[in-house]
Coordinates of C-alpha atoms in Angstrom, one line a residue:
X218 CA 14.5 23.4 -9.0
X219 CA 12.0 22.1 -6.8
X220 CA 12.8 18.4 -6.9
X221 CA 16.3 18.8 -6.5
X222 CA 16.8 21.4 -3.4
X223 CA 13.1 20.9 -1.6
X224 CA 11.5 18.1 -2.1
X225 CA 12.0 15.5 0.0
X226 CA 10.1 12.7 -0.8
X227 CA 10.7 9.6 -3.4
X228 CA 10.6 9.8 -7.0
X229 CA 9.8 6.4 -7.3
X230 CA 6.5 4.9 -8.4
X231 CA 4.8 2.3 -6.4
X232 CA 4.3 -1.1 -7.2
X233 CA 0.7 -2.2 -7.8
X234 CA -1.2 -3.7 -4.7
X235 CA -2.9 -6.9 -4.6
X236 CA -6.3 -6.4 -3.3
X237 CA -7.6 -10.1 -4.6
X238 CA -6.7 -12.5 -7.3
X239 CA -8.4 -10.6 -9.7
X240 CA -8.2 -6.8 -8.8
X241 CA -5.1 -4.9 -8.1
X242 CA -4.5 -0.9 -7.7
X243 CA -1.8 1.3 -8.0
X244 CA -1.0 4.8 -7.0
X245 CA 1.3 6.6 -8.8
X246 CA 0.1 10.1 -6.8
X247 CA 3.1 11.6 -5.0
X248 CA 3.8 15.1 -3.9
X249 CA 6.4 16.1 -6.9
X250 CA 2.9 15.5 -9.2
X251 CA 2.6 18.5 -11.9
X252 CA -1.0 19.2 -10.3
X253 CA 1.2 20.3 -6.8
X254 CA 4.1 21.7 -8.9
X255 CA 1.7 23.6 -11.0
X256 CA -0.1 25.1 -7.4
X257 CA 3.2 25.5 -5.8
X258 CA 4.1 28.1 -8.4
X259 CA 1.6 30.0 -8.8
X260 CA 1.3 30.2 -5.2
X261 CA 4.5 31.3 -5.1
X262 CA 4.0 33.9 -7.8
X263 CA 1.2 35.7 -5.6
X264 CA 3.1 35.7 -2.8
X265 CA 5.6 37.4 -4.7
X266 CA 3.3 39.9 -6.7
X267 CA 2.1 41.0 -3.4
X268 CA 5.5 41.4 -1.6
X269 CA 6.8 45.0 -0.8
X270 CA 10.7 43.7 -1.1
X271 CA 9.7 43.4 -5.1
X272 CA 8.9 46.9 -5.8
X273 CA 6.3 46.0 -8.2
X274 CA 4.2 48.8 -9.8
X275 CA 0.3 48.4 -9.4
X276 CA -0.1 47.3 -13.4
X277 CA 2.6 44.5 -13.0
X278 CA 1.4 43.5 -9.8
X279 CA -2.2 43.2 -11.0
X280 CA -0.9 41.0 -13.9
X281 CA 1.3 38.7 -12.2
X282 CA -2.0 38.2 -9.8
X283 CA -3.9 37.3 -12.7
X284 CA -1.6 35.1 -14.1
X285 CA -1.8 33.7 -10.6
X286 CA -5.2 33.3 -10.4
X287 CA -5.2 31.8 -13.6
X288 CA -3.0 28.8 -12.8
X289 CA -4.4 28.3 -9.5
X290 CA -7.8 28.0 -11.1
X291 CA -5.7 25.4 -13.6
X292 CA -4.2 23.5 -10.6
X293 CA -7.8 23.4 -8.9
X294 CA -9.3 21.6 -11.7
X295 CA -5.9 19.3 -12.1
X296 CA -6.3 18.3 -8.2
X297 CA -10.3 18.1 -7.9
X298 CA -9.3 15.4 -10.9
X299 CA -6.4 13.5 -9.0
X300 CA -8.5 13.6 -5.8
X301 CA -11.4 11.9 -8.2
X302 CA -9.0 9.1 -9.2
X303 CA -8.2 9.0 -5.7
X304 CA -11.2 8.6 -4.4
X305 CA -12.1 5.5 -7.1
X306 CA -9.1 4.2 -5.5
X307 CA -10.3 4.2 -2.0
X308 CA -13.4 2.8 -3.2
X309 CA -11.8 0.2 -4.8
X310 CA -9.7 -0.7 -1.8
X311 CA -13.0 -0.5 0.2
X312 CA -14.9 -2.8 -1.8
X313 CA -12.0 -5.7 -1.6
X314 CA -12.2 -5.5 2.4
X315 CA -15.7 -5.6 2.2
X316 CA -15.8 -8.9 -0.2
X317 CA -12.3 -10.2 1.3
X318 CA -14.1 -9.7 5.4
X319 CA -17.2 -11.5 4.3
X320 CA -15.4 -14.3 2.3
X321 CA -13.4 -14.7 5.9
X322 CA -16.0 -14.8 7.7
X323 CA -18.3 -17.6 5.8
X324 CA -14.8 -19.2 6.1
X325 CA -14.9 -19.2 9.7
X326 CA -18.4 -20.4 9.6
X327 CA -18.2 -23.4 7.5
X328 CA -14.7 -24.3 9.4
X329 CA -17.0 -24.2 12.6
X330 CA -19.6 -26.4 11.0
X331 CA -16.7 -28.8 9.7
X332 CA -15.2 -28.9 13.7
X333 CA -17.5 -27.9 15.9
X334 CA -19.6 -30.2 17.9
X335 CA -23.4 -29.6 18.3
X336 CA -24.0 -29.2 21.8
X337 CA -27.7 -30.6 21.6
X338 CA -26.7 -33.8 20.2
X339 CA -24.1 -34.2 22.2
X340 CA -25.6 -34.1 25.3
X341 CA -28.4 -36.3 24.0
X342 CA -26.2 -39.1 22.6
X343 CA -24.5 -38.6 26.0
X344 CA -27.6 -39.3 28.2
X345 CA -28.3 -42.3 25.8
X346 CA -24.9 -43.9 27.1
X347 CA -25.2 -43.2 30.6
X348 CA -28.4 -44.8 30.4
X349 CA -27.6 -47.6 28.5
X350 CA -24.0 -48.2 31.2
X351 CA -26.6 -47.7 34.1
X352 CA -28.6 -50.9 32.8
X353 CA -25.4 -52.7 31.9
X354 CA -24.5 -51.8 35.8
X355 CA -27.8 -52.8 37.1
X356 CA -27.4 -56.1 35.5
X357 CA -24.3 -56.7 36.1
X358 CA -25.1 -56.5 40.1
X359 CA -28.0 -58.9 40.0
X360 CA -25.7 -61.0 38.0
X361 CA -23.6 -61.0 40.5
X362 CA -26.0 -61.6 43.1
X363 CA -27.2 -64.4 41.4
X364 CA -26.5 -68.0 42.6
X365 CA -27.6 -71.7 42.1
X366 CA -28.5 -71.9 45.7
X367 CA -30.1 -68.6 45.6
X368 CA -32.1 -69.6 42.4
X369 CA -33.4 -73.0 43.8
X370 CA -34.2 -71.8 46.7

C-alpha cells in the first residue's frame, strides 16, 4: 500500500519536547496520519472516476464522485481537527518562549544589578579620592618645605 511503496517519511513517533520544567508537548502528526490517507484516497478515487482510460459509464462515474465527495468532506473535517490540535500546539510552544524570553531577560537584569557598577557613584566616590590625594599632596609639600630654621625665622 501506501506506506510501504510511497511513503517516504518515518513511522516513528516523536519524543515529547521540553518547553519548561512543568510543560512539555508532543506531536505525533506525520504525513502517513489516517486524516492524509483518508484524503489521499478519495482524491485518488476522483481522479480516477474522471479518467477516460477507465471507461466508466456516466451512473458509475457519478457514484464514484459522490463517494468521493463524501470522504473528502470526511477528511476535511478530520484535518480542520488535526490543524486545531496543531495550532494549540504552536500556541503552547509560543507561550513558553514568551515566559522562557522574559524569565531571561529579568535574568540578565538582576545579573547586571549584581555586577555592574553605577557610573554616578563611581565617579563621585572617585572625585572624593582625588580630592582627598590632592590635600594629602598639598600637605605633604609644605611638609616638606618646612624647616626649624624656616619656622624660627
Amino acid at each position: 500500500g501506501f506506506d510501504s511503496s510511497h511513503y517516504t517519511g518515518s513511522n516513528v513517533k516523536r519524543a515529547s519536547i521540553l518547553l519548561s520544567q512543568s510543560s512539555s508537548i508532543t506531536i505525533d502528526q506525520t504525513a502517513d496520519d489516517e486524516p492524509f490517507r483518508e484524503l489521499m484516497k478519495n482524491m485518488a478515487l476522483a481522479a480516477l472516476a474522471t479518467d477516460v482510460v477507465t471507461n466508466l459509464d456516466t451512473h458509475e462515474k457519478v457514484k464514484a464522485m459522490t463517494n468521493a465527495n463524501l470522504g473528502l468532506k470526511s477528511a476535511q473535517d478530520r484535518l480542520v481537527a488535526l490543524q486545531a490540535d496543531l495550532g494549540q500546539t504552536e500556541a503552547r510552544t509560543k507561550e513558553a518562549r514568551t515566559t522562557i524570553e522574559t524569565e531571561r531577560t529579568a535574568f540578565q537584569m538582576a545579573k547586571l544589578d549584581y555586577i555592574e557598577v553605577d557610573q554616578y557613584e563611581t565617579a563621585v566616590r572617585y572625585e572624593e579620592v582625588r580630592s582627598q590625594l590632592e590635600t594629602i599632596f598639598a600637605i605633604t609639600a609644605r611638609s616638606q618645605r618646612l624647616s626649624l630654621v624656616a619656622f624660627i625665622q
